[in-house]
Amino acid sequence: MPLDTIYLTRHGHRLNWTIDFRTGIYNAQFPTPTGNPADPALTSHGVQQSHELAEHIAGPGFHPKPFRVYSSPFYRCLQTIQPSVEELKRLFAESEKSQTDGEIGSIDRHAEFDVRIENGLGEWFGATDFFDHPAHPAREIMSTHFPTLLPEADQSYKPLLIPSRRGETILQLHNRVATALEGIIADIDAEVSALEAELPPDQRTSKSVLICAHAAPLIAMGRALTGHMPDDSSEEDFNVFTAGLSTFKRREPSSTASAGQSSDQEESSNEKPLADGTTFIRASASPPQWKNGQGVGGGWDCVANGDCSFLSGGAERGWHFNGEESFNTGPMAPPSEPPAIAGATKL
């Protein structure tokens, strides 16, 4: 069976940073583990959320359990899924011989839980024409912080693309995550096909993937999977609460997408579909056709939108787009001057 379920989760509640919009200088609220001011750790509450998420995913009623795990390269995302991945690895080791594939709550015999770092799922930074946003953390660095998630010896996964450090418009963000998702889905479908080539049909099991990312990319992922881009990007269509969990089920090949979503907006003729400076490693430089209800990978339906029922604090820190986060103003003051009111980033 090809990949049929995608779980999307947002990182837990994190520490904050600010940016001086006049200079493009980032400042962390507290020192960050990687030294990157836009790469903070979780708060204690966020850590609690990460353990509640793990308890939910590892529970006997959660099915199908993830077969692969992907994450944005940022510290807060890896920290959020660390308890889940470690618990899934423990369950896999204990139950490999005692459970049957397909049994409710079981883990697929072909599961691999070393996290695949995909930069194409990374944080969204607004477009700028006069400074570079902080670079994505390198996998080699993150493996020293999360050795149980990213073994140093395992360098087999290569990201599909790396976003431009000059940021993106909202539509470029949507196309970027659509490109990454298309590649992820194609990769897993090919892996599953190879694994199950010699298995009889009754031994081919449901396959799912867990993805941890950030608010803006997750909203864009929901739209890219379902194929529905609202006229107003600030529409609150997909919930992205901290550590909340959304579930998407793949449409049957015979099913048709919602007919002709004529309201789905197209990129303006003078805007490039992907930002200049985007680095394509394995992905195509042309984004897939995903709008008008089509969706990437054949299209997906959202069956659980930002579920937070397993979190003791419930739904917290929701976010939605509120216009472009553009910094195309040019530097307005030297760094030596007192900072202007700094724009708070996504919580």
Protein backbone atom coordinates (compact mmCIF):
# COMPACT_ATOMS: atom_id res chain seq x y z
CA MET A 1 0.00 0.00 0.00
CA PRO A 2 1.35 3.48 -0.76
CA LEU A 3 1.58 6.15 1.88
CA ASP A 4 -2.01 6.83 2.99
CA THR A 5 -1.79 8.99 6.15
CA ILE A 6 0.14 12.16 6.95
CA TYR A 7 0.32 13.58 10.48
CA LEU A 8 1.34 17.22 10.84
CA THR A 9 2.37 18.64 14.20
CA ARG A 10 3.66 22.03 15.21
CA HIS A 11 6.52 22.47 17.64
CA GLY A 12 5.61 23.12 21.26
CA HIS A 13 5.57 26.50 23.01
CA ARG A 14 8.99 28.05 22.54
CA LEU A 15 11.12 30.96 23.66
CA ASN A 16 10.98 34.07 21.51
CA TRP A 17 13.20 36.28 19.39
CA THR A 18 12.90 39.72 17.88
CA ILE A 19 14.15 41.40 14.73
CA ASP A 20 14.96 45.06 14.26
CA PHE A 21 13.20 45.74 10.98
CA ARG A 22 15.47 48.73 10.28
CA THR A 23 18.68 46.71 10.31
CA GLY A 24 17.68 43.07 9.83
CA ILE A 25 19.44 42.10 13.08
CA TYR A 26 17.92 39.20 15.04
CA ASN A 27 18.11 38.98 18.81
CA ALA A 28 17.21 35.96 20.93
CA GLN A 29 15.25 36.43 24.14
CA PHE A 30 17.59 33.89 25.80
CA PRO A 31 20.78 32.22 24.53
CA THR A 32 19.91 29.48 22.03
CA PRO A 33 21.44 25.98 22.00
CA THR A 34 22.85 26.44 18.49
CA GLY A 35 23.82 30.10 18.75
CA ASN A 36 21.31 30.96 16.03
CA PRO A 37 19.02 33.73 17.39
CA ALA A 38 16.05 32.36 15.39
CA ASP A 39 16.57 28.84 16.74
CA PRO A 40 15.30 28.91 20.34
CA ALA A 41 14.48 25.95 22.55
CA LEU A 42 11.07 25.08 23.99
CA THR A 43 9.85 26.56 27.23
CA SER A 44 9.14 24.17 30.12
CA HIS A 45 5.49 24.19 29.03
CA GLY A 46 6.56 23.27 25.51
CA VAL A 47 8.56 20.35 26.89
CA GLN A 48 5.46 19.16 28.74
CA GLN A 49 3.49 19.40 25.49
CA SER A 50 6.13 17.29 23.72
CA HIS A 51 5.70 14.49 26.28
CA GLU A 52 1.91 14.64 26.03
CA LEU A 53 2.20 14.40 22.26
CA ALA A 54 4.46 11.35 22.65
CA GLU A 55 2.03 9.65 25.02
CA HIS A 56 -0.76 10.19 22.51
CA ILE A 57 1.16 8.90 19.47
CA ALA A 58 2.56 5.89 21.35
CA GLY A 59 -0.84 4.99 22.81
CA PRO A 60 -2.50 1.71 21.77
CA GLY A 61 -5.42 3.49 20.09
CA PHE A 62 -3.29 5.63 17.79
CA HIS A 63 -3.26 3.97 14.39
CA PRO A 64 -1.61 3.78 11.96
CA LYS A 65 1.54 4.64 13.81
CA PRO A 66 4.22 6.60 11.90
CA PHE A 67 6.42 4.60 9.58
CA ARG A 68 8.79 7.50 8.83
CA VAL A 69 9.45 10.82 10.63
CA TYR A 70 10.38 14.14 9.00
CA SER A 71 11.22 17.44 10.63
CA SER A 72 12.20 20.99 9.96
CA PRO A 73 15.88 21.41 10.90
CA PHE A 74 15.19 23.85 13.74
CA TYR A 75 15.90 22.92 17.36
CA ARG A 76 12.36 23.46 18.63
CA CYS A 77 10.92 20.98 16.13
CA LEU A 78 13.42 18.23 16.93
CA GLN A 79 12.97 18.89 20.65
CA THR A 80 9.20 18.55 20.25
CA ILE A 81 9.29 15.16 18.53
CA GLN A 82 12.19 13.72 20.52
CA PRO A 83 9.97 12.02 23.15
CA SER A 84 7.69 10.62 20.43
CA VAL A 85 10.55 9.21 18.37
CA GLU A 86 12.31 7.72 21.38
CA GLU A 87 9.09 6.07 22.56
CA LEU A 88 8.33 4.71 19.08
CA LYS A 89 11.85 3.27 18.93
CA ARG A 90 11.34 1.63 22.31
CA LEU A 91 8.00 0.14 21.31
CA PHE A 92 9.44 -1.08 18.03
CA ALA A 93 12.30 -2.87 19.80
CA GLU A 94 9.96 -4.48 22.34
CA SER A 95 7.13 -5.48 20.05
CA GLU A 96 8.87 -6.36 16.81
CA LYS A 97 8.30 -10.07 17.33
CA SER A 98 5.13 -10.02 19.42
CA GLN A 99 2.78 -7.95 17.29
CA THR A 100 1.33 -8.53 13.87
CA ASP A 101 1.55 -5.89 11.15
CA GLY A 102 -1.79 -4.16 10.81
CA GLU A 103 -2.85 -4.84 14.41
CA ILE A 104 -4.31 -1.74 16.03
CA GLY A 105 -1.52 0.08 17.86
CA SER A 106 1.27 -1.94 16.29
CA ILE A 107 4.32 -0.55 14.54
CA ASP A 108 5.07 -1.48 10.95
CA ARG A 109 7.90 -3.98 10.60
CA HIS A 110 9.58 -1.71 8.05
CA ALA A 111 9.46 1.42 10.20
CA GLU A 112 12.59 3.57 10.47
CA PHE A 113 12.58 6.26 13.13
CA ASP A 114 15.84 8.11 12.56
CA VAL A 115 14.49 11.57 11.71
CA ARG A 116 14.80 12.87 8.18
CA ILE A 117 15.73 16.55 8.23
CA GLU A 118 13.96 18.34 5.39
CA ASN A 119 14.87 22.00 4.99
CA GLY A 120 11.99 22.40 2.55
CA LEU A 121 9.69 22.19 5.59
CA GLY A 122 11.60 24.87 7.52
CA GLU A 123 10.46 28.16 9.00
CA TRP A 124 9.04 30.99 6.92
CA PHE A 125 10.88 34.29 6.85
CA GLY A 126 9.47 37.27 4.97
CA ALA A 127 11.07 38.57 1.78
CA THR A 128 13.96 41.01 2.17
CA ASP A 129 16.21 42.84 -0.24
CA PHE A 130 18.95 44.04 2.11
CA PHE A 131 19.93 41.29 4.57
CA ASP A 132 20.09 37.52 4.98
CA HIS A 133 17.86 35.73 7.45
CA PRO A 134 19.58 33.27 9.83
CA ALA A 135 20.68 30.06 8.14
CA HIS A 136 18.93 26.76 8.81
CA PRO A 137 20.82 24.71 11.42
CA ALA A 138 23.08 22.08 9.86
CA ARG A 139 22.28 18.41 10.37
CA GLU A 140 25.82 17.76 11.59
CA ILE A 141 25.31 20.27 14.40
CA MET A 142 21.85 19.05 15.28
CA SER A 143 23.04 15.44 15.54
CA THR A 144 25.22 16.48 18.48
CA HIS A 145 22.13 17.83 20.25
CA PHE A 146 19.80 14.96 19.28
CA PRO A 147 21.93 11.79 18.87
CA THR A 148 18.92 9.52 19.44
CA LEU A 149 17.10 11.19 16.53
CA LEU A 150 20.01 11.91 14.20
CA PRO A 151 22.77 9.31 14.51
CA GLU A 152 26.01 10.81 13.23
CA ALA A 153 26.73 7.73 11.13
CA ASP A 154 23.42 8.03 9.26
CA GLN A 155 23.81 10.58 6.49
CA SER A 156 21.62 8.75 3.99
CA TYR A 157 18.81 11.28 3.69
CA LYS A 158 19.49 14.32 1.52
CA PRO A 159 17.03 17.23 1.73
CA LEU A 160 15.00 18.13 -1.33
CA LEU A 161 15.64 21.86 -1.18
CA ILE A 162 16.85 24.69 1.04
CA PRO A 163 14.82 27.92 1.23
CA SER A 164 16.31 31.25 0.22
CA ARG A 165 17.93 33.24 3.01
CA ARG A 166 16.38 36.34 1.46
CA GLY A 167 12.96 35.07 2.50
CA GLU A 168 9.77 34.41 0.58
CA THR A 169 6.38 35.85 -0.17
CA ILE A 170 3.36 33.94 1.10
CA LEU A 171 2.73 32.33 -2.28
CA GLN A 172 6.39 31.37 -2.64
CA LEU A 173 6.20 29.69 0.77
CA HIS A 174 3.18 27.67 -0.36
CA ASN A 175 4.96 26.56 -3.52
CA ARG A 176 8.10 25.70 -1.57
CA VAL A 177 6.31 23.36 0.86
CA ALA A 178 4.27 21.88 -2.00
CA THR A 179 7.55 21.06 -3.75
CA ALA A 180 8.95 19.46 -0.60
CA LEU A 181 5.79 17.46 0.08
CA GLU A 182 5.63 16.18 -3.48
CA GLY A 183 9.20 14.90 -3.12
CA ILE A 184 8.58 13.34 0.30
CA ILE A 185 5.45 11.54 -0.89
CA ALA A 186 7.22 10.27 -4.03
CA ASP A 187 10.18 9.06 -1.94
CA ILE A 188 8.00 7.12 0.49
CA ASP A 189 5.78 5.66 -2.23
CA ALA A 190 8.90 4.34 -3.95
CA GLU A 191 10.26 2.90 -0.68
CA VAL A 192 6.97 1.19 0.11
CA SER A 193 6.70 -0.23 -3.40
CA ALA A 194 10.17 -1.74 -3.10
CA LEU A 195 9.54 -3.12 0.40
CA GLU A 196 6.23 -4.74 -0.45
CA ALA A 197 7.08 -5.98 -3.93
CA GLU A 198 7.48 -9.55 -2.69
CA LEU A 199 4.68 -9.48 -0.09
CA PRO A 200 1.22 -10.91 -0.73
CA PRO A 201 -1.59 -8.32 -0.62
CA ASP A 202 -2.80 -9.40 2.83
CA GLN A 203 0.58 -8.47 4.33
CA ARG A 204 0.68 -4.95 2.90
CA THR A 205 -0.13 -2.52 5.66
CA SER A 206 -1.26 1.08 6.00
CA LYS A 207 1.66 3.51 5.98
CA SER A 208 1.86 6.90 7.68
CA VAL A 209 4.41 9.66 8.17
CA LEU A 210 4.85 12.21 10.98
CA ILE A 211 6.03 15.72 10.07
CA CYS A 212 6.99 18.39 12.61
CA ALA A 213 7.28 21.99 11.44
CA HIS A 214 6.19 25.58 12.09
CA ALA A 215 2.93 27.51 11.97
CA ALA A 216 3.16 29.17 8.55
CA PRO A 217 4.63 26.16 6.69
CA LEU A 218 2.03 23.88 8.30
CA ILE A 219 -0.86 26.02 7.09
CA ALA A 220 0.74 25.99 3.65
CA MET A 221 1.10 22.21 3.86
CA GLY A 222 -2.59 21.79 4.61
CA ARG A 223 -3.42 23.86 1.56
CA ALA A 224 -0.91 22.06 -0.66
CA LEU A 225 -2.20 18.64 0.41
CA THR A 226 -5.88 19.46 -0.07
CA GLY A 227 -5.28 21.69 -3.07
CA HIS A 228 -7.27 24.63 -1.72
CA MET A 229 -5.68 28.08 -1.63
CA PRO A 230 -8.09 30.71 -0.30
CA ASP A 231 -8.38 34.12 -1.95
CA ASP A 232 -7.37 35.65 1.38
CA SER A 233 -4.26 33.96 2.78
CA SER A 234 -5.27 35.05 6.30
CA GLU A 235 -8.31 32.76 6.22
CA GLU A 236 -8.21 30.48 9.25
CA ASP A 237 -8.63 27.17 7.47
CA PHE A 238 -6.00 24.94 9.11
CA ASN A 239 -5.37 25.05 12.86
CA VAL A 240 -1.75 25.15 13.98
CA PHE A 241 -1.79 25.17 17.77
CA THR A 242 1.45 24.33 19.58
CA ALA A 243 1.94 20.53 19.62
CA GLY A 244 -1.48 20.05 18.03
CA LEU A 245 -1.89 17.22 15.54
CA SER A 246 -3.61 17.29 12.15
CA THR A 247 -4.33 14.15 10.12
CA PHE A 248 -4.63 13.91 6.35
CA LYS A 249 -5.88 10.85 4.47
CA ARG A 250 -4.97 10.20 0.87
CA ARG A 251 -7.80 10.34 -1.64
CA GLU A 252 -8.65 7.19 -3.54
CA PRO A 253 -7.26 7.22 -7.07
CA SER A 254 -10.80 7.19 -8.47
CA SER A 255 -11.94 10.12 -6.37
CA THR A 256 -12.05 13.59 -7.83
CA ALA A 257 -10.99 16.79 -6.15
CA SER A 258 -13.60 19.37 -5.37
CA ALA A 259 -14.49 20.65 -8.78
CA GLY A 260 -12.86 23.74 -10.16
CA GLN A 261 -12.04 25.95 -7.25
CA SER A 262 -12.14 29.05 -9.37
CA SER A 263 -11.45 31.18 -6.31
CA ASP A 264 -8.00 29.65 -5.85
CA GLN A 265 -5.66 32.50 -6.56
CA GLU A 266 -2.77 32.34 -8.98
CA GLU A 267 0.64 33.92 -8.60
CA SER A 268 0.89 37.39 -10.06
CA SER A 269 2.61 37.39 -13.42
CA ASN A 270 5.61 39.34 -12.10
CA GLU A 271 6.22 37.11 -9.06
CA LYS A 272 8.48 34.11 -9.36
CA PRO A 273 6.84 30.91 -8.08
CA LEU A 274 9.87 30.14 -5.86
CA ALA A 275 12.14 32.71 -4.26
CA ASP A 276 15.48 33.61 -5.80
CA GLY A 277 18.22 31.91 -3.82
CA THR A 278 16.27 28.71 -3.20
CA THR A 279 18.72 25.81 -3.46
CA PHE A 280 17.40 22.72 -5.23
CA ILE A 281 19.21 19.57 -4.13
CA ARG A 282 16.86 16.80 -5.24
CA ALA A 283 13.66 18.71 -6.01
CA SER A 284 12.60 20.21 -9.31
CA ALA A 285 13.00 23.96 -9.68
CA SER A 286 9.38 24.10 -10.84
CA PRO A 287 6.69 23.65 -8.17
CA PRO A 288 3.96 21.05 -8.78
CA GLN A 289 0.45 21.95 -9.88
CA TRP A 290 -1.45 21.68 -6.61
CA LYS A 291 -4.20 24.30 -6.63
CA ASN A 292 -7.86 24.11 -7.71
CA GLY A 293 -8.47 21.13 -5.44
CA GLN A 294 -5.76 19.01 -7.05
CA GLY A 295 -3.34 18.68 -4.13
CA VAL A 296 0.12 17.14 -4.19
CA GLY A 297 0.55 13.38 -4.45
CA GLY A 298 -2.96 12.87 -5.76
CA GLY A 299 -4.68 15.00 -3.13
CA TRP A 300 -5.50 14.52 0.55
CA ASP A 301 -8.47 15.15 2.84
CA CYS A 302 -8.08 16.67 6.30
CA VAL A 303 -9.84 14.37 8.79
CA ALA A 304 -8.49 15.94 12.00
CA ASN A 305 -7.69 19.66 12.05
CA GLY A 306 -5.35 20.68 14.85
CA ASP A 307 -6.45 18.10 17.42
CA CYS A 308 -5.36 19.17 20.92
CA SER A 309 -7.62 16.85 22.95
CA PHE A 310 -4.58 15.03 24.37
CA LEU A 311 -2.90 18.22 25.63
CA SER A 312 -3.56 19.24 29.23
CA GLY A 313 -3.60 22.90 28.22
CA GLY A 314 -5.82 22.31 25.22
CA ALA A 315 -5.49 24.47 22.11
CA GLU A 316 -2.87 27.18 22.61
CA ARG A 317 -0.94 29.75 20.59
CA GLY A 318 -2.95 29.55 17.39
CA TRP A 319 -1.58 31.51 14.43
CA HIS A 320 -2.70 32.64 11.00
CA PHE A 321 -1.27 34.71 8.17
CA ASN A 322 -1.77 38.46 8.45
CA GLY A 323 -0.25 39.82 5.28
CA GLU A 324 3.27 39.61 3.94
CA GLU A 325 6.15 39.72 6.43
CA SER A 326 8.17 41.80 4.03
CA PHE A 327 11.42 43.58 4.88
CA ASN A 328 11.95 45.21 1.49
CA THR A 329 12.60 48.64 2.94
CA GLY A 330 16.37 48.86 2.97
CA PRO A 331 18.40 49.57 6.11
CA MET A 332 17.04 52.60 7.94
CA ALA A 333 19.52 53.02 10.76
CA PRO A 334 23.00 51.82 11.65
CA PRO A 335 23.16 49.02 14.23
CA SER A 336 24.77 51.41 16.74
CA GLU A 337 21.55 53.39 17.16
CA PRO A 338 18.88 52.38 19.68
CA PRO A 339 16.60 49.76 18.10
CA ALA A 340 13.19 50.62 16.83
CA ILE A 341 10.19 48.73 18.17
CA ALA A 342 11.10 45.20 17.20
CA GLY A 343 8.55 43.03 15.46
CA ALA A 344 7.64 39.99 17.52
CA THR A 345 7.80 36.78 15.53
CA LYS A 346 5.32 33.92 15.27
CA LEU A 347 4.75 32.33 18.65
